[in-house]
Tab-separated table of C-alpha atoms and ligand atoms in Angstrom:
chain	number	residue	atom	x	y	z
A	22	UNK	CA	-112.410	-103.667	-41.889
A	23	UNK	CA	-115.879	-105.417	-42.582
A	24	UNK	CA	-118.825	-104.002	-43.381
A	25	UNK	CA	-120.761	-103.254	-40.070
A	26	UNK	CA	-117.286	-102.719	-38.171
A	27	UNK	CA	-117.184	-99.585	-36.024
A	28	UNK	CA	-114.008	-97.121	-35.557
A	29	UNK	CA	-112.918	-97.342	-32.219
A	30	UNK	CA	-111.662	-93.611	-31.557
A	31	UNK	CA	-109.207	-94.763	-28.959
A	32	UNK	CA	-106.713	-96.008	-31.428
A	33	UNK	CA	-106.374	-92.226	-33.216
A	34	UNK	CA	-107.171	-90.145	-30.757
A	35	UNK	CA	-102.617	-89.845	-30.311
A	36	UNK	CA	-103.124	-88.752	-33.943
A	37	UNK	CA	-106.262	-87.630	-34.629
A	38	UNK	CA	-104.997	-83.843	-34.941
A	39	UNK	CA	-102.366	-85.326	-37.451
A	40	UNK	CA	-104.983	-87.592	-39.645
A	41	UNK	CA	-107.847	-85.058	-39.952
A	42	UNK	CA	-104.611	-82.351	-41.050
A	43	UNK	CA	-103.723	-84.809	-43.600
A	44	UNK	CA	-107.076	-85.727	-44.848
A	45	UNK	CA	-108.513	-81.668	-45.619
A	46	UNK	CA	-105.555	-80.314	-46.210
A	47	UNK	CA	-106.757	-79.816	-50.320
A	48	UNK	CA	-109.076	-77.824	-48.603
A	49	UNK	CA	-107.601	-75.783	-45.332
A	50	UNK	CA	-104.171	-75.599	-44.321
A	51	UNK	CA	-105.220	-75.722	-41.043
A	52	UNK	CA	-107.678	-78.088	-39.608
A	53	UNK	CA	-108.630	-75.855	-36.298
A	54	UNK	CA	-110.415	-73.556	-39.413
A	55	UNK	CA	-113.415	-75.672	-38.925
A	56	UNK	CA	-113.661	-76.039	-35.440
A	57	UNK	CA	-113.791	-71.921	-35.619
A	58	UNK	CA	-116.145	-71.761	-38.856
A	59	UNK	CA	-118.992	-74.281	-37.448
A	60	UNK	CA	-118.760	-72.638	-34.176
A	61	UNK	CA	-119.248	-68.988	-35.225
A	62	UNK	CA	-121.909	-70.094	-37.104
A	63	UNK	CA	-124.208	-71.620	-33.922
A	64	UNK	CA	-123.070	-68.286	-32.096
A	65	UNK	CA	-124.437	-66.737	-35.095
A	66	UNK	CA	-127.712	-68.601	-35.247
A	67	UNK	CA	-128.053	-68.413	-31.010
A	68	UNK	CA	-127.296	-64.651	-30.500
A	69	UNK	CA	-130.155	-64.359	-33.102
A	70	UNK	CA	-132.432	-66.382	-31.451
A	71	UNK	CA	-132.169	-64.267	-28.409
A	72	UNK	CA	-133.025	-67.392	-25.980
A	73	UNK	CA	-129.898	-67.773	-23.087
A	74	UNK	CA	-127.537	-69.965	-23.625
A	75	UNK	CA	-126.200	-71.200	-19.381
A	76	UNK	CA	-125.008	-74.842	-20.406
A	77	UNK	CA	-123.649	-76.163	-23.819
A	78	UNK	CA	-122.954	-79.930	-24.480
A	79	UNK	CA	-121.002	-81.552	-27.195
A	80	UNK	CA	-121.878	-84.807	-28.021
A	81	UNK	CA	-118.984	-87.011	-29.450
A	82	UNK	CA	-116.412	-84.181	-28.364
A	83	UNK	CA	-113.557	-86.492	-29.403
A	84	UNK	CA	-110.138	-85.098	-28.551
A	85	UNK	CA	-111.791	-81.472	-27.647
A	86	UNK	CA	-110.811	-79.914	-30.881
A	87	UNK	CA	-114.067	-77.517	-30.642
A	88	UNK	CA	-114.497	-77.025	-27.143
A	89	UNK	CA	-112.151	-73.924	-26.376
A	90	UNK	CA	-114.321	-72.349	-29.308
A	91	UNK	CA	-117.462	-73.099	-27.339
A	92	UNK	CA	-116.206	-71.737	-24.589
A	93	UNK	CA	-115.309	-68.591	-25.958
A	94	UNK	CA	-118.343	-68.302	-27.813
A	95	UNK	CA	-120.642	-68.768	-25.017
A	96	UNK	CA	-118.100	-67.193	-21.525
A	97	UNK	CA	-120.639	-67.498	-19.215
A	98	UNK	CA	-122.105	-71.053	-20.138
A	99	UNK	CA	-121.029	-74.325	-18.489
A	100	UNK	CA	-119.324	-76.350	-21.283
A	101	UNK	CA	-119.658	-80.214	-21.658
A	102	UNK	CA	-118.259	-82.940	-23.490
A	103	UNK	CA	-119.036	-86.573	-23.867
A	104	UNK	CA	-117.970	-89.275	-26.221
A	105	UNK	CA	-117.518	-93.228	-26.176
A	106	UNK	CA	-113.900	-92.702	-26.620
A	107	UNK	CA	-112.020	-92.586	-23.174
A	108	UNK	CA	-108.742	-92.253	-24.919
A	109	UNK	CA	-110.018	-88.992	-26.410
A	110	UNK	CA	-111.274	-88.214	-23.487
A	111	UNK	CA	-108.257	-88.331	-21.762
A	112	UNK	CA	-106.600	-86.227	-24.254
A	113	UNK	CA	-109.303	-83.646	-23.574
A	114	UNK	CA	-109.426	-83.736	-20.247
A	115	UNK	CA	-105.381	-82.763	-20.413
A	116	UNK	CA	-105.800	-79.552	-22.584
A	117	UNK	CA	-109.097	-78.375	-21.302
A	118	UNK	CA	-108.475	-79.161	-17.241
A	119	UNK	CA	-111.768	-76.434	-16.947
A	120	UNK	CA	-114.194	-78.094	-18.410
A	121	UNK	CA	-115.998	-81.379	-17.835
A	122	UNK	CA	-115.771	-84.390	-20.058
A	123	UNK	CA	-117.656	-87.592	-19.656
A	124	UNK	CA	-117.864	-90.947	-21.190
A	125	UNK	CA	-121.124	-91.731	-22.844
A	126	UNK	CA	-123.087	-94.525	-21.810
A	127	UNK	CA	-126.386	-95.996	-20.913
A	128	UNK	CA	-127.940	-93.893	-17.525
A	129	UNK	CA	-125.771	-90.989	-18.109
A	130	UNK	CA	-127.372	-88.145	-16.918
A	131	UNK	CA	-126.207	-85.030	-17.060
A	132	UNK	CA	-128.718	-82.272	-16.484
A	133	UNK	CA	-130.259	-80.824	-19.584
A	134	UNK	CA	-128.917	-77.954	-22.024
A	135	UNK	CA	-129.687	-75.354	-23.809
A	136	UNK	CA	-127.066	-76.277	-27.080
A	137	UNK	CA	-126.178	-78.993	-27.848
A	138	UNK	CA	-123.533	-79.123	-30.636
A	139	UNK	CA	-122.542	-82.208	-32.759
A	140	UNK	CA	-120.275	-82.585	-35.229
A	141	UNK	CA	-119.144	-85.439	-37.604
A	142	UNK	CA	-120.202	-87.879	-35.217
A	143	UNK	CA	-123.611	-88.930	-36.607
A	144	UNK	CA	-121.834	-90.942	-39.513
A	145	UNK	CA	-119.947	-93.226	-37.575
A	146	UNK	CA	-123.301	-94.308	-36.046
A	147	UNK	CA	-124.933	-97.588	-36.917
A	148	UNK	CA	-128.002	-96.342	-38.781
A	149	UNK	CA	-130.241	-98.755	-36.794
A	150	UNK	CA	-128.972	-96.920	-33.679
A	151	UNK	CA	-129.335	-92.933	-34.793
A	152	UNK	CA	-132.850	-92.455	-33.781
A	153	UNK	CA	-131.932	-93.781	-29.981
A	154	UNK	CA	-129.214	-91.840	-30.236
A	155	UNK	CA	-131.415	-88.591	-31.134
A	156	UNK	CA	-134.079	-89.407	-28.780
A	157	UNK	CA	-131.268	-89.570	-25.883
A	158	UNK	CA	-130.165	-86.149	-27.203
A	159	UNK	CA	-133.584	-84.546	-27.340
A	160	UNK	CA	-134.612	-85.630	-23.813
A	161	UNK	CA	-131.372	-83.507	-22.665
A	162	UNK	CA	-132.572	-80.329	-24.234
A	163	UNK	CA	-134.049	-77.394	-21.727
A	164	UNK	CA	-137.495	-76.545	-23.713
A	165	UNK	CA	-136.770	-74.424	-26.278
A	166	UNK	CA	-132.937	-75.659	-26.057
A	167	UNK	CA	-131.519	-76.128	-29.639
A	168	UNK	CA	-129.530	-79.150	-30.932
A	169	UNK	CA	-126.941	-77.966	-34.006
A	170	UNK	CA	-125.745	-81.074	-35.916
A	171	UNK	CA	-122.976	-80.410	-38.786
A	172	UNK	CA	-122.470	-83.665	-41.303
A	173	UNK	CA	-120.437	-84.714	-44.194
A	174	UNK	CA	-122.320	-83.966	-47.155
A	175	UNK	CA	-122.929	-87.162	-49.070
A	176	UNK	CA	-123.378	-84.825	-52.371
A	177	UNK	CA	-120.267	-83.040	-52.638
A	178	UNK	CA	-117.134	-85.211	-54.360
A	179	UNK	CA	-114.274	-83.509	-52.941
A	180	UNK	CA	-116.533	-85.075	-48.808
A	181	UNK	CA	-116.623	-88.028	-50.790
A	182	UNK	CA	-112.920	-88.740	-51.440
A	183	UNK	CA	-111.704	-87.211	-48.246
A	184	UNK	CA	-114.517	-89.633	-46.377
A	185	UNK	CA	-112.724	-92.198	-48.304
A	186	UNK	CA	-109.191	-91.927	-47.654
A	187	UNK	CA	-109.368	-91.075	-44.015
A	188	UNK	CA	-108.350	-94.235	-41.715
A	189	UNK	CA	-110.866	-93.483	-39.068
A	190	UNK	CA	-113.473	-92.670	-41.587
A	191	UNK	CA	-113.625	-96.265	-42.818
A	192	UNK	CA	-116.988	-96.942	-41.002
A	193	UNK	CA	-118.711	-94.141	-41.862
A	194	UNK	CA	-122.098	-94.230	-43.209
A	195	UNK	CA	-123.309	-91.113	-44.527
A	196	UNK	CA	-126.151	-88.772	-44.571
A	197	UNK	CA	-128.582	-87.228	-46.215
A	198	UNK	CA	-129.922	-84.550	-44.986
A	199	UNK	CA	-133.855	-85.562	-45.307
A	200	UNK	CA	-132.331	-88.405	-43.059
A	201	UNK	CA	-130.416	-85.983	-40.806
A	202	UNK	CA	-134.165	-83.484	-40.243
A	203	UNK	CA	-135.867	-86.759	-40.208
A	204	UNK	CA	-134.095	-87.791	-37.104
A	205	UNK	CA	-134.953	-85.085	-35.244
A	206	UNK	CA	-139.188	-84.736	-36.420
A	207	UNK	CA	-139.119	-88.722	-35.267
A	208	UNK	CA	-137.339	-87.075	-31.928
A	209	UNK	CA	-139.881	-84.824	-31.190
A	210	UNK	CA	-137.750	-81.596	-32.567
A	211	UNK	CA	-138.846	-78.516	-34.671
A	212	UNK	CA	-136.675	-78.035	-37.564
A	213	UNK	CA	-134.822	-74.331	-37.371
A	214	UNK	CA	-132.475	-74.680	-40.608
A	215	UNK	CA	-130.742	-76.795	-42.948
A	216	UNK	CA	-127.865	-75.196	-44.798
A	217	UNK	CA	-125.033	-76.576	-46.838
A	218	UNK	CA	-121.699	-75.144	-45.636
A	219	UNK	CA	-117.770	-74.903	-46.240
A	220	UNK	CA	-118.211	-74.388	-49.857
A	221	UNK	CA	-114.912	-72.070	-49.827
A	222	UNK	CA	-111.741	-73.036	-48.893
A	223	UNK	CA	-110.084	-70.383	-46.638
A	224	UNK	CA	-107.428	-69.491	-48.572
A	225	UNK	CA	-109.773	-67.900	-51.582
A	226	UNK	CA	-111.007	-65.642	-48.321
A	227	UNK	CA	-112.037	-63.024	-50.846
A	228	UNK	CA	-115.061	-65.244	-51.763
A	229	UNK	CA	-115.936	-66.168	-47.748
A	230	UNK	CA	-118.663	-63.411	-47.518
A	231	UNK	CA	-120.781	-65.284	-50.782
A	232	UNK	CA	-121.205	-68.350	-48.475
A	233	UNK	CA	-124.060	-66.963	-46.428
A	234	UNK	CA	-125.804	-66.681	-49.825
A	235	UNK	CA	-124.920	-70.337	-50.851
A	236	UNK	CA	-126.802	-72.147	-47.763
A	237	UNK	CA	-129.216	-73.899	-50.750
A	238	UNK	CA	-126.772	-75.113	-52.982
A	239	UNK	CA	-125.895	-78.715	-52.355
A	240	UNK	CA	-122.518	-78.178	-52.986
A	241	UNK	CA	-121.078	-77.465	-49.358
A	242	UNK	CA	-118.442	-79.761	-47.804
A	243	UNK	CA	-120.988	-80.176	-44.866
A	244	UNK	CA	-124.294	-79.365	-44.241
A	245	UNK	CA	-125.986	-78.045	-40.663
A	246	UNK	CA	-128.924	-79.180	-39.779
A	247	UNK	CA	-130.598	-77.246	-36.514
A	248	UNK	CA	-133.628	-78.148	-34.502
A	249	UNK	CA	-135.368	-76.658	-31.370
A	250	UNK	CA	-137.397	-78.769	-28.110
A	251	UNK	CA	-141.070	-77.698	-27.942
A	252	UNK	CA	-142.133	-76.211	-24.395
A	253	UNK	CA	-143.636	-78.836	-22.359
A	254	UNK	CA	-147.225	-79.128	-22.673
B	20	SAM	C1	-114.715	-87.597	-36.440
B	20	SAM	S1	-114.717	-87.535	-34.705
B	20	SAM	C2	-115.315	-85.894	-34.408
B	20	SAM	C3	-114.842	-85.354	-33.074
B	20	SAM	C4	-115.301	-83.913	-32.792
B	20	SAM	N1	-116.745	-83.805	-32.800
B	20	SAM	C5	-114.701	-82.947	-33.795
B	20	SAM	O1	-115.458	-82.242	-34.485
B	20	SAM	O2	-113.453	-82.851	-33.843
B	20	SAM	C6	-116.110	-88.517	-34.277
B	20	SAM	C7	-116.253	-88.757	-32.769
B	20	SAM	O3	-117.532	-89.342	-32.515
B	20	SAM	C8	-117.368	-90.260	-31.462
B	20	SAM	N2	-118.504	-91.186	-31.465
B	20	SAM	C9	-118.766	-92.188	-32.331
B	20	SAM	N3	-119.908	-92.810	-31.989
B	20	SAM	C10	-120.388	-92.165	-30.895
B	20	SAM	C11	-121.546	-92.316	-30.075
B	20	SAM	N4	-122.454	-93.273	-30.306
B	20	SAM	N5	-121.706	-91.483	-29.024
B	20	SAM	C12	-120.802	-90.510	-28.775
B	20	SAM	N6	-119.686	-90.312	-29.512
B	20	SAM	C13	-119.491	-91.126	-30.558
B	20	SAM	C14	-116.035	-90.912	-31.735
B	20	SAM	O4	-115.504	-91.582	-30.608
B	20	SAM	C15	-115.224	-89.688	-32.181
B	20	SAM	O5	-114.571	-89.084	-31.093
């Protein structure tokens, strides 16, 4: 692979389930772990916020690892996936016949929402091409719809080797998080949170509860980075 190659999904989405097992497995025995965690945490943050939550989209859904957790996290919402995979969409489509999946590309238009969720997705995007990306995202929020973006966190070693011996990690770029909040000010989005996550591996499950305390420390496997639409002037 040269530098400036991009991952083309297609080719692991057979065994994509099998690869990202492989890859974490220092850290979680079993990979659906963090399809759960990040997900309870944007119920979390969007039961707080009070504001309804009718239709969720996740951008770069892959293989639809998370998307029976957004489901059940938000029952009465209308749940959406999109990524530039069609291969993963496929596979998607066959384990999640409810709910809608759609390839992304240019003059897609799919309504607006009030969540958007992405995750792992934003590294594997040419960094001349993330700000598009994010301004595409913002213009499908509802006002006062929230986008909740979990990355790799470019500061912790144990992200750093399992970035670098994962076969369809070997375009990734990753980023900072000042790069990450930065995205979505030049988008036009109000920053809610940034918070370092997955700091504890399940299995020490005793020491879960101190993550919530941890959010600062930039020690996380990933970090979370949340921002909300303005109303329309
Ligand atoms: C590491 S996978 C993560 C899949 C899923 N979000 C998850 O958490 O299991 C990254 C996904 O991002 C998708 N992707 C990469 N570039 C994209 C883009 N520009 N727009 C939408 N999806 C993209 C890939 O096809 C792949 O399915």
């Amino acid at each position: 692979m040269q530098p400036g190659d991009k991952i083309d999904f297609d080719d692991y989405s057979a065994n994509y389930d099998e690869l990202l097992r492989e890859s974490t497995k220092l850290y979680a025995d079993d990979s659906e772990y963090f399809a759960k965690y990040k997900v309870d945490l944007i119920r979390g943050a969007a039961a707080a916020s009070g504001l309804p939550v009718r239709r969720v989209l996740e951008y770069g859904c892959g293989t639809g690892r998370n998307i029976s957790y957004l489901q059940e996290a938000f029952p009465d919402a209308e749940v959406v996936g999109t990524d530039v995979s069609a291969e993963s969409l496929r596979i998607a489509r066959l384990d999640h016949p409810a709910q809608r999946f759609e390839v992304e590309e240019d003059g897609l238009d799919l309504g607006r929402f009030d969540l958007i969720f992405v995750a792992s997705v934003f590294h594997h995007i040419p960094p001349a091409v993330r700000a598009e990306v994010m301004a595409t995202l913002a213009r499908r929020l509802e006002p006062n719809g929230s986008i909740d973006v979990f990355e790799h966190n470019p500061y912790n070693p144990v992200t750093q080797r399992i970035v670098s011996t994962c076969p369809f990690d070997a375009d990734a770029i990753l980023l900072k998080p000042a790069e990450l909040r930065g995205l979505c000010a030049g988008a036009g989005l109000a920053q809610l949170r940034q918070t370092y996550c997955l700091f504890v591996p399940p299995r020490l499950k005793w020491f879960l509860p101190m993550e919530r305390f941890l959010g600062w420390l930039p020690l996380g496997g990933q970090y979370w980075v949340s921002a909300r639409a303005g109303r329309p002037a």
